Structures are given as C-alpha cells and as structure tokens.
mmCIF file of C-alpha atoms in Angstrom:
data_model
loop_
_atom_site.group_PDB
_atom_site.id
_atom_site.type_symbol
_atom_site.label_atom_id
_atom_site.label_comp_id
_atom_site.label_asym_id
_atom_site.label_seq_id
_atom_site.Cartn_x
_atom_site.Cartn_y
_atom_site.Cartn_z
ATOM 1 C CA MET A 285 -112.503 24.139 35.406
ATOM 2 C CA ALA A 286 -108.807 26.161 36.789
ATOM 3 C CA ASN A 287 -108.895 29.932 34.692
ATOM 4 C CA PRO A 288 -106.729 31.320 32.052
ATOM 5 C CA SER A 289 -104.251 33.204 34.673
ATOM 6 C CA CYS A 290 -103.176 29.656 35.756
ATOM 7 C CA LEU A 291 -102.799 27.351 33.773
ATOM 8 C CA LEU A 292 -100.236 29.476 31.859
ATOM 9 C CA TYR A 293 -97.963 29.754 34.914
ATOM 10 C CA ALA A 294 -98.304 26.060 34.687
ATOM 11 C CA PHE A 295 -97.298 25.953 31.477
ATOM 12 C CA LEU A 296 -93.949 28.545 31.866
ATOM 13 C CA LEU A 297 -93.461 25.408 35.209
ATOM 14 C CA LEU A 298 -93.426 23.494 32.782
ATOM 15 C CA VAL A 299 -90.663 25.373 30.369
ATOM 16 C CA ALA A 300 -88.347 26.260 33.192
ATOM 17 C CA PHE A 301 -88.284 22.778 34.576
ATOM 18 C CA GLN A 302 -87.970 21.461 30.891
ATOM 19 C CA SER A 303 -85.304 23.981 30.220
ATOM 20 C CA THR A 304 -82.854 23.770 32.710
ATOM 21 C CA MET A 305 -83.696 20.222 32.626
ATOM 22 C CA MET A 306 -82.356 20.362 29.201
ATOM 23 C CA ASN A 307 -79.218 22.974 30.473
ATOM 24 C CA ALA A 308 -77.854 20.026 32.996
ATOM 25 C CA ASN A 309 -77.393 17.959 30.805
ATOM 26 C CA THR A 310 -75.323 20.109 27.696
ATOM 27 C CA VAL A 311 -71.850 19.764 28.482
ATOM 28 C CA ILE A 312 -71.338 23.871 27.739
ATOM 29 C CA GLN A 313 -68.032 24.044 25.433
ATOM 30 C CA PRO A 314 -65.265 26.162 26.039
ATOM 31 C CA PRO A 315 -64.215 29.285 23.144
ATOM 32 C CA GLN A 316 -62.030 27.356 21.193
ATOM 33 C CA CYS A 317 -64.089 23.681 21.844
ATOM 34 C CA ARG A 318 -66.519 25.815 19.903
ATOM 35 C CA PRO A 319 -67.273 26.420 16.536
ATOM 36 C CA VAL A 320 -66.397 30.372 14.803
ATOM 37 C CA ALA A 321 -69.668 32.190 13.441
ATOM 38 C CA ALA A 322 -69.224 31.110 9.696
ATOM 39 C CA SER A 323 -70.978 31.241 6.470
ATOM 40 C CA SER A 324 -71.226 27.920 5.261
ATOM 41 C CA ARG A 325 -68.397 29.218 2.285
ATOM 42 C CA GLU A 326 -65.308 31.231 4.351
ATOM 43 C CA LYS A 327 -66.102 27.390 6.045
ATOM 44 C CA ILE A 328 -65.845 26.251 3.127
ATOM 45 C CA ILE A 329 -62.433 27.553 2.924
ATOM 46 C CA PHE A 330 -60.941 26.887 5.982
ATOM 47 C CA SER A 331 -61.353 23.851 4.841
ATOM 48 C CA VAL A 332 -59.509 23.813 1.101
ATOM 49 C CA ASN A 333 -56.057 25.052 3.894
ATOM 50 C CA LEU A 334 -56.241 21.767 5.420
ATOM 51 C CA LEU A 335 -57.076 20.490 1.724
ATOM 52 C CA LEU A 336 -53.862 22.070 -0.181
ATOM 53 C CA TYR A 337 -51.142 20.966 2.573
ATOM 54 C CA GLN A 338 -51.859 17.244 2.087
ATOM 55 C CA ALA A 339 -52.220 17.919 -1.144
ATOM 56 C CA GLU A 340 -48.890 19.050 -1.908
ATOM 57 C CA PHE A 341 -47.486 16.510 1.434
ATOM 58 C CA LEU A 342 -48.954 13.269 -0.463
ATOM 59 C CA LEU A 343 -47.876 14.050 -4.011
ATOM 60 C CA HIS A 344 -44.621 15.487 -2.919
ATOM 61 C CA ALA A 345 -43.796 12.946 -0.245
ATOM 62 C CA SER A 346 -44.792 9.518 -3.277
ATOM 63 C CA VAL A 347 -43.832 11.151 -6.299
ATOM 64 C CA ASP A 348 -42.326 13.948 -5.968
ATOM 65 C CA ALA A 349 -44.883 15.779 -7.793
ATOM 66 C CA GLY A 350 -47.238 18.730 -5.906
ATOM 67 C CA ILE A 351 -50.683 20.619 -7.128
ATOM 68 C CA ASN A 352 -49.981 21.949 -10.376
ATOM 69 C CA ASP A 353 -47.859 19.199 -11.538
ATOM 70 C CA ILE A 354 -50.855 16.800 -12.031
ATOM 71 C CA SER A 355 -53.704 20.155 -12.504
ATOM 72 C CA PRO A 356 -51.565 22.777 -14.088
ATOM 73 C CA GLY A 357 -52.923 26.431 -13.084
ATOM 74 C CA LEU A 358 -55.081 24.684 -10.132
ATOM 75 C CA VAL A 359 -53.452 26.607 -7.219
ATOM 76 C CA GLN A 360 -50.670 29.810 -6.860
ATOM 77 C CA GLY A 361 -48.427 30.983 -3.926
ATOM 78 C CA PRO A 362 -45.324 30.327 -2.412
ATOM 79 C CA ASP A 363 -44.108 26.159 -2.186
ATOM 80 C CA PRO A 364 -44.333 24.247 1.151
ATOM 81 C CA ILE A 365 -40.855 24.394 2.774
ATOM 82 C CA GLY A 366 -39.272 20.739 3.032
ATOM 83 C CA ALA A 367 -40.820 18.681 0.754
ATOM 84 C CA THR A 368 -39.151 15.739 -0.029
ATOM 85 C CA ILE A 369 -39.383 12.282 -1.510
ATOM 86 C CA ALA A 370 -40.073 9.782 1.399
ATOM 87 C CA ASN A 371 -38.167 6.088 1.268
ATOM 88 C CA PHE A 372 -41.191 2.873 2.183
ATOM 89 C CA SER A 373 -41.965 0.755 -0.619
ATOM 90 C CA ASN A 374 -44.103 0.832 -3.963
ATOM 91 C CA PRO A 375 -47.869 -0.399 -3.050
ATOM 92 C CA VAL A 376 -46.961 2.540 0.677
ATOM 93 C CA ARG A 377 -46.092 4.732 -2.959
ATOM 94 C CA ARG A 378 -49.100 3.958 -4.681
ATOM 95 C CA VAL A 379 -51.446 4.132 -1.955
ATOM 96 C CA VAL A 380 -49.815 8.454 -0.672
ATOM 97 C CA GLU A 381 -50.205 9.162 -4.125
ATOM 98 C CA GLU A 382 -53.567 8.174 -4.763
ATOM 99 C CA LEU A 383 -54.664 9.804 -1.705
ATOM 100 C CA GLY A 384 -52.710 13.124 -3.092
ATOM 101 C CA LEU A 385 -54.924 12.371 -6.537
ATOM 102 C CA ALA A 386 -58.114 12.448 -4.494
ATOM 103 C CA THR A 387 -57.482 15.893 -2.859
ATOM 104 C CA VAL A 388 -56.806 17.310 -6.290
ATOM 105 C CA GLY A 389 -59.960 15.997 -7.448
ATOM 106 C CA HIS A 390 -61.645 17.788 -4.365
ATOM 107 C CA LEU A 391 -60.575 21.095 -4.866
ATOM 108 C CA ARG A 392 -61.501 20.847 -8.201
ATOM 109 C CA ALA A 393 -64.389 20.145 -7.569
ATOM 110 C CA LEU A 394 -65.001 22.834 -5.772
ATOM 111 C CA VAL A 395 -63.658 24.891 -8.057
ATOM 112 C CA GLN A 396 -66.122 23.741 -10.544
ATOM 113 C CA ALA A 397 -68.710 24.305 -8.008
ATOM 114 C CA GLY A 398 -68.271 27.505 -8.223
ATOM 115 C CA ILE A 399 -67.268 28.259 -4.432
ATOM 116 C CA LEU A 400 -63.029 29.300 -5.094
ATOM 117 C CA ASP A 401 -61.955 30.756 -7.999
ATOM 118 C CA ALA A 402 -58.982 29.480 -10.289
ATOM 119 C CA PRO A 403 -55.480 29.703 -9.417
ATOM 120 C CA ILE A 404 -56.388 28.927 -5.471
ATOM 121 C CA THR A 405 -54.325 31.087 -2.871
ATOM 122 C CA ARG A 406 -51.020 28.618 -0.941
ATOM 123 C CA PRO A 407 -51.252 30.361 2.496
ATOM 124 C CA GLN A 408 -47.466 28.946 3.892
ATOM 125 C CA MET A 409 -46.608 25.816 3.862
ATOM 126 C CA ASP A 410 -43.831 23.612 6.083
ATOM 127 C CA VAL A 411 -43.846 20.034 4.964
ATOM 128 C CA SER A 412 -40.819 19.722 6.564
ATOM 129 C CA ALA A 413 -39.132 16.919 8.429
ATOM 130 C CA GLU A 414 -38.064 18.787 11.010
ATOM 131 C CA ALA A 415 -41.634 21.201 11.096
ATOM 132 C CA TYR A 416 -42.992 17.104 12.233
ATOM 133 C CA ALA A 417 -39.921 16.771 14.044
ATOM 134 C CA GLY A 418 -40.687 19.079 16.543
ATOM 135 C CA PHE A 419 -44.083 17.497 17.442
ATOM 136 C CA VAL A 420 -42.401 14.020 18.317
ATOM 137 C CA ASN A 421 -39.578 15.421 20.235
ATOM 138 C CA VAL A 422 -42.366 17.200 22.484
ATOM 139 C CA ALA A 423 -44.397 13.517 22.797
ATOM 140 C CA PHE A 424 -40.904 11.818 23.669
ATOM 141 C CA ASN A 425 -40.602 14.849 26.334
ATOM 142 C CA VAL A 426 -36.841 14.911 24.606
ATOM 143 C CA SER A 427 -34.858 18.598 23.397
ATOM 144 C CA THR A 428 -34.206 16.510 20.411
ATOM 145 C CA LEU A 429 -33.977 12.781 19.402
ATOM 146 C CA THR A 430 -30.215 11.293 18.333
ATOM 147 C CA PRO A 431 -30.943 11.023 15.218
ATOM 148 C CA PRO A 432 -33.328 13.756 14.373
ATOM 149 C CA PHE A 433 -36.535 12.834 13.212
ATOM 150 C CA ASN A 434 -37.197 12.038 9.595
ATOM 151 C CA ILE A 435 -40.968 11.067 8.838
ATOM 152 C CA TYR A 436 -39.549 10.423 5.280
ATOM 153 C CA ALA A 437 -36.831 7.898 6.509
ATOM 154 C CA ASN A 438 -39.658 5.002 6.764
ATOM 155 C CA THR A 439 -43.780 3.549 5.966
ATOM 156 C CA PRO A 440 -44.240 3.627 9.893
ATOM 157 C CA SER A 441 -42.397 7.487 10.769
ATOM 158 C CA PHE A 442 -44.538 8.985 7.428
ATOM 159 C CA VAL A 443 -47.169 6.969 7.752
ATOM 160 C CA ALA A 444 -47.611 8.418 11.793
ATOM 161 C CA ALA A 445 -47.932 11.450 9.965
ATOM 162 C CA ALA A 446 -50.192 11.568 7.170
ATOM 163 C CA LYS A 447 -53.339 9.565 9.889
ATOM 164 C CA GLY A 448 -52.578 13.200 11.832
ATOM 165 C CA PHE A 449 -52.578 14.296 9.649
ATOM 166 C CA SER A 450 -55.861 12.874 8.131
ATOM 167 C CA ALA A 451 -58.526 13.121 11.242
ATOM 168 C CA PHE A 452 -57.866 16.387 10.799
ATOM 169 C CA ILE A 453 -59.825 17.877 7.580
ATOM 170 C CA GLN A 454 -61.967 14.085 8.786
ATOM 171 C CA GLN A 455 -62.757 15.653 12.062
ATOM 172 C CA TYR A 456 -63.337 19.008 10.156
ATOM 173 C CA TYR A 457 -65.746 17.897 7.453
ATOM 174 C CA ALA A 458 -67.339 15.737 10.881
ATOM 175 C CA GLY A 459 -67.841 19.198 12.199
ATOM 176 C CA ILE A 460 -69.032 20.989 9.666
ATOM 177 C CA ILE A 461 -71.248 18.995 7.242
ATOM 178 C CA PRO A 462 -74.547 20.074 9.620
ATOM 179 C CA SER A 463 -74.029 23.643 9.570
ATOM 180 C CA ILE A 464 -73.550 24.159 5.486
ATOM 181 C CA VAL A 465 -76.652 25.948 3.749
ATOM 182 C CA GLY A 466 -77.596 24.903 -0.004
ATOM 183 C CA ASN A 467 -77.560 21.812 -1.589
ATOM 184 C CA VAL A 468 -74.975 21.298 -4.223
ATOM 185 C CA GLN A 469 -72.248 22.969 -1.161
ATOM 186 C CA GLN A 470 -73.903 20.324 1.393
ATOM 187 C CA GLN A 471 -73.670 17.645 -1.554
ATOM 188 C CA LEU A 472 -69.852 18.137 -2.160
ATOM 189 C CA VAL A 473 -68.600 18.998 1.586
ATOM 190 C CA THR A 474 -70.437 15.668 1.730
ATOM 191 C CA GLY A 475 -68.805 13.122 -0.388
ATOM 192 C CA ILE A 476 -65.823 15.460 0.403
ATOM 193 C CA GLY A 477 -65.569 14.076 4.315
ATOM 194 C CA LEU A 478 -66.672 10.735 3.131
ATOM 195 C CA SER A 479 -64.027 9.971 0.952
ATOM 196 C CA GLN A 480 -62.033 12.227 3.155
ATOM 197 C CA SER A 481 -62.625 9.722 5.994
ATOM 198 C CA ALA A 482 -62.133 6.526 3.380
ATOM 199 C CA GLY A 483 -57.958 7.793 2.986
ATOM 200 C CA LEU A 484 -58.262 8.084 6.924
ATOM 201 C CA GLY A 485 -59.263 4.728 7.593
ATOM 202 C CA VAL A 486 -56.411 3.789 4.160
ATOM 203 C CA LEU A 487 -53.650 5.100 6.038
ATOM 204 C CA ARG A 488 -54.362 3.946 10.278
ATOM 205 C CA THR A 489 -55.049 1.045 8.202
ATOM 206 C CA LEU A 490 -51.439 0.307 6.210
ATOM 207 C CA LEU A 491 -50.001 2.034 10.490
ATOM 208 C CA ASN A 492 -51.631 -0.925 12.263
ATOM 209 C CA ASP A 493 -49.832 -3.542 8.973
ATOM 210 C CA VAL A 494 -46.808 -2.642 10.710
ATOM 211 C CA ILE A 495 -47.383 -1.384 14.797
ATOM 212 C CA ASN A 496 -45.510 -3.658 16.358
ATOM 213 C CA SER A 497 -42.592 -3.027 14.183
ATOM 214 C CA THR A 498 -39.421 -1.280 15.879
ATOM 215 C CA VAL A 499 -38.989 2.379 13.768
ATOM 216 C CA GLN A 500 -35.272 2.898 12.945
ATOM 217 C CA PRO A 501 -33.491 3.418 14.144
ATOM 218 C CA TYR A 502 -34.436 3.532 17.273
ATOM 219 C CA THR A 503 -36.181 1.061 19.872
ATOM 220 C CA PHE A 504 -39.553 2.881 20.045
ATOM 221 C CA THR A 505 -42.647 0.610 18.064
ATOM 222 C CA ALA A 506 -45.159 2.316 15.150
ATOM 223 C CA ALA A 507 -47.632 1.879 18.683
ATOM 224 C CA GLU A 508 -45.844 4.281 20.586
ATOM 225 C CA LEU A 509 -45.303 6.793 18.352
ATOM 226 C CA SER A 510 -49.499 6.822 16.931
ATOM 227 C CA ASN A 511 -49.243 6.942 20.696
ATOM 228 C CA ARG A 512 -47.957 9.680 22.174
ATOM 229 C CA THR A 513 -48.499 11.926 19.714
ATOM 230 C CA SER A 514 -52.517 11.889 19.481
ATOM 231 C CA GLU A 515 -51.440 12.978 23.265
ATOM 232 C CA VAL A 516 -49.844 15.060 21.746
ATOM 233 C CA VAL A 517 -52.208 16.632 19.408
ATOM 234 C CA ASN A 518 -54.827 16.470 22.433
ATOM 235 C CA ARG A 519 -52.847 19.308 24.167
ATOM 236 C CA LEU A 520 -52.098 20.745 22.148
ATOM 237 C CA GLY A 521 -56.965 20.738 20.896
ATOM 238 C CA GLY A 522 -57.217 21.458 24.040
ATOM 239 C CA CYS A 523 -60.412 19.564 23.975
ATOM 240 C CA GLY A 524 -60.131 16.357 25.191
ATOM 241 C CA VAL A 525 -59.735 12.871 24.156
ATOM 242 C CA LYS A 526 -60.181 13.458 19.870
ATOM 243 C CA ALA A 527 -56.817 12.020 18.854
ATOM 244 C CA GLU A 528 -56.562 7.842 19.580
ATOM 245 C CA GLY A 529 -54.163 5.850 18.530
ATOM 246 C CA LEU A 530 -54.299 1.949 16.921
ATOM 247 C CA ILE A 531 -53.775 0.344 20.338
ATOM 248 C CA VAL A 532 -55.834 1.541 23.435
ATOM 249 C CA PRO A 533 -57.250 0.742 26.719
ATOM 250 C CA LEU A 534 -59.780 -1.897 26.365
ATOM 251 C CA GLN A 535 -62.098 0.983 28.055
ATOM 252 C CA LEU A 536 -61.314 3.509 24.820
ATOM 253 C CA GLY A 537 -62.074 0.860 22.799
ATOM 254 C CA ALA A 538 -65.601 0.226 20.836
ATOM 255 C CA GLU A 539 -67.813 -1.376 23.072
ATOM 256 C CA ASN A 540 -65.180 -1.817 25.362
ATOM 257 C CA ARG A 541 -64.406 -5.291 24.347
ATOM 258 C CA THR A 542 -61.534 -4.664 22.152
ATOM 259 C CA THR A 543 -57.758 -2.577 22.458
ATOM 260 C CA SER A 544 -57.613 -2.289 18.359
ATOM 261 C CA ASN A 545 -58.511 1.139 17.536
ATOM 262 C CA VAL A 546 -57.849 1.407 13.419
ATOM 263 C CA VAL A 547 -62.032 3.107 13.246
ATOM 264 C CA PRO A 548 -61.086 5.396 15.889
ATOM 265 C CA GLY A 549 -64.294 7.172 17.580
ATOM 266 C CA ASP A 550 -66.459 8.170 20.727
ATOM 267 C CA VAL A 551 -67.745 5.902 23.273
ATOM 268 C CA ASN A 552 -70.921 5.261 20.425
ATOM 269 C CA SER A 553 -67.762 4.530 17.339
ATOM 270 C CA LEU A 554 -68.880 8.399 16.476
ATOM 271 C CA ALA A 555 -66.588 10.213 14.516
ATOM 272 C CA PHE A 556 -65.099 13.060 16.781
ATOM 273 C CA VAL A 557 -65.459 16.312 15.433
ATOM 274 C CA ARG A 558 -63.323 19.250 16.247
ATOM 275 C CA PHE A 559 -63.804 22.655 14.993
ATOM 276 C CA GLU A 560 -61.423 26.154 13.279
ATOM 277 C CA ARG A 561 -59.632 27.025 17.072
ATOM 278 C CA GLU A 562 -59.117 23.542 17.770
ATOM 279 C CA ILE A 563 -57.428 22.751 14.222
ATOM 280 C CA LEU A 564 -55.420 26.283 14.459
ATOM 281 C CA SER A 565 -53.652 25.612 18.164
ATOM 282 C CA MET A 566 -52.805 22.140 16.462
ATOM 283 C CA VAL A 567 -51.569 22.760 13.255
ATOM 284 C CA PHE A 568 -49.533 25.196 14.801
ATOM 285 C CA GLY A 569 -48.179 23.567 17.600
ATOM 286 C CA THR A 570 -48.647 26.719 19.162
ATOM 287 C CA GLY A 571 -51.623 25.363 20.555
ATOM 288 C CA ASN A 572 -52.398 29.314 20.470
ATOM 289 C CA ALA A 573 -54.966 29.449 17.643
ATOM 290 C CA THR A 574 -53.999 33.405 16.667
ATOM 291 C CA MET A 575 -50.722 32.416 16.786
ATOM 292 C CA PRO A 576 -48.955 30.511 13.841
ATOM 293 C CA GLY A 577 -46.219 28.486 13.320
ATOM 294 C CA GLY A 578 -46.247 25.342 12.900
ATOM 295 C CA LEU A 579 -47.392 23.726 10.057
ATOM 296 C CA PHE A 580 -48.420 26.855 8.517
ATOM 297 C CA PRO A 581 -46.204 28.924 9.755
ATOM 298 C CA ARG A 582 -47.264 32.589 8.182
ATOM 299 C CA GLY A 583 -51.245 31.284 9.422
ATOM 300 C CA PHE A 584 -54.009 30.134 6.699
ATOM 301 C CA ILE A 585 -56.042 32.025 4.174
ATOM 302 C CA GLY A 586 -59.455 32.270 4.553
ATOM 303 C CA SER A 587 -61.782 35.228 7.043
ATOM 304 C CA LEU A 588 -62.662 33.370 8.278
ATOM 305 C CA TYR A 589 -58.781 32.525 9.685
ATOM 306 C CA ARG A 590 -58.151 36.230 10.146
ATOM 307 C CA ARG A 591 -61.195 37.203 11.904
ATOM 308 C CA ASN A 592 -60.316 34.324 14.972
ATOM 309 C CA ARG A 593 -57.035 36.047 14.451
ATOM 310 C CA ASP A 594 -57.784 39.732 14.932
ATOM 311 C CA SER A 595 -60.982 38.941 17.414
#
C-alpha cells in the first residue's frame, strides 16, 4: 500500500501536469487587449461614453436633435462638434432615429437604476465629417480624398460609419457582461447589450442592401469602404481581426461556407469582445489608449478612464 507521502507527491505531479496543459492551451493576450481591473459601476460608466456618443450621433444625423431634446435634463456638458443632419431616404432616416431614441432609453434606464445621476456629464465628442474623413483617408492610403469624404452625404457613407461605432458598443458589452456583479446591474447591462446587438444587425443589414453600390462621388463600392475601414479599426485596436466587412473570404465566413457577413463573429460565429484599452485606441484614432483624439478629443469621463490614462 502506498504511503501518504507518495500519494501526495503523485497528486502534486498531476496538478502540475494539468496546469501545464492548461497554460499550453491558453493564449496570453497583450496588455492592451486585456480588461482593466475595475468595479462593475466603473465599467458601466466607461460604456456610457459610447452610449452618449451614439445617441447624439444618430439623433442629430436623422432628425437634427440631441439627447436633451428627447429627454430634457438627462445630460449636460459640451455639445458635439460638427453635428449634421444626413442626406438619406426617409425609411433609413426612421431607422436611424429609432436606434438613437433607443440609446436615450438605455441612458435613462441607468439613471433610474441609480448607477448614474442626472444630468449625465457628456465628454467632448466630435461627430464631424472631418473626424471620420481621417479614418477613411487612412483606409484608402491618401492624404485627403477628392472631394473630402463626408459621412453625411449619402446612405452608404453614413451607415458604414454608424455600424462601425455600434460595433464598439456591442463588443464592449459582450466583454463586460460576465463580470458585472449584482442581479439588477447584470440584467440591465445584458438588456442594453442585447438591444445594441440588434441595432448593429439592423445597420449592417441596411449597408448590405447597398453593398455593391458605388459610394458617390467616388469609384469604390460600399463593400470596399466597409472592408477597408474595418482593416484600419483592427490596426488601431491591435488585438487581431474583430472588425469585419460585409463580404469576407470564404475561410472567414460562417462555417467556411459563405462570403456574406451580415452577422460577424469568430470561428464559431460567437460575438467578438473588446476591452477598455482597445476601445480607446480605436475611437481616439491614435492607436494609443492614453492619447485622446479622433471622436473623443478630450478623452472619456469616469474613473476607469482616468486611471488608465494616468497609469
């Protein structure tokens, strides 16, 4: 019969072997791709920056209104830079307005749950055509397109930008939902995340309807615009391919059987996830989570952002 010390030794060897096997199968993400240690409330407040941007962006583009026009007193702080009503058809306008209104509801729900106090402070946000033109110029490897790119000029241009930003929200919520503590908070964040996922699907469907159309006044198609800007986003994020166009190589399509990509996902068609530093690197347009610019020229609100900035 084996003595206790032998049994203990065998057990420790087994544990060490299992640990080695687990480590061998675990991909260690670089720091910019990992979540920042934070409380549930801090993570939710971080996401509020994105929700505020989306609500103002979609509402101004569709009906030339802002959050306080819909829900007076809900927000305070600087008005968005460059807000413009977009040139698209009435059916598209109604959809974009609906998605903006839904995001106002998400913000109000966070206030009603006691996670935020009204008025919510907005960060400085840049929704101007010039801010987005910078991303598109990089995508097409030019200093400036001729004429300068204007997301508000037509449906493909605007929807391509809107679906890109919507994906940031959907992917961040997919990343944080499992870590949110508390039944009320968990249910609320899950509800927002599911609604945002549906909105992203709607925007990608709108773009898919015109995917082979030429984006006037240029020669490239909506498909090429979507694919190229997705590549820029992935480079800025620095955490692999998580932004995908609407047409992909067969090996990236669902079950390697389709090149259409209305609902993007990983090898098992699961939603991609992004975390704080990755999000900041992309929306700042700098590839650096501590260097504001792009869509948020003065950075985010909230302690999670400040801690990351000052680290």
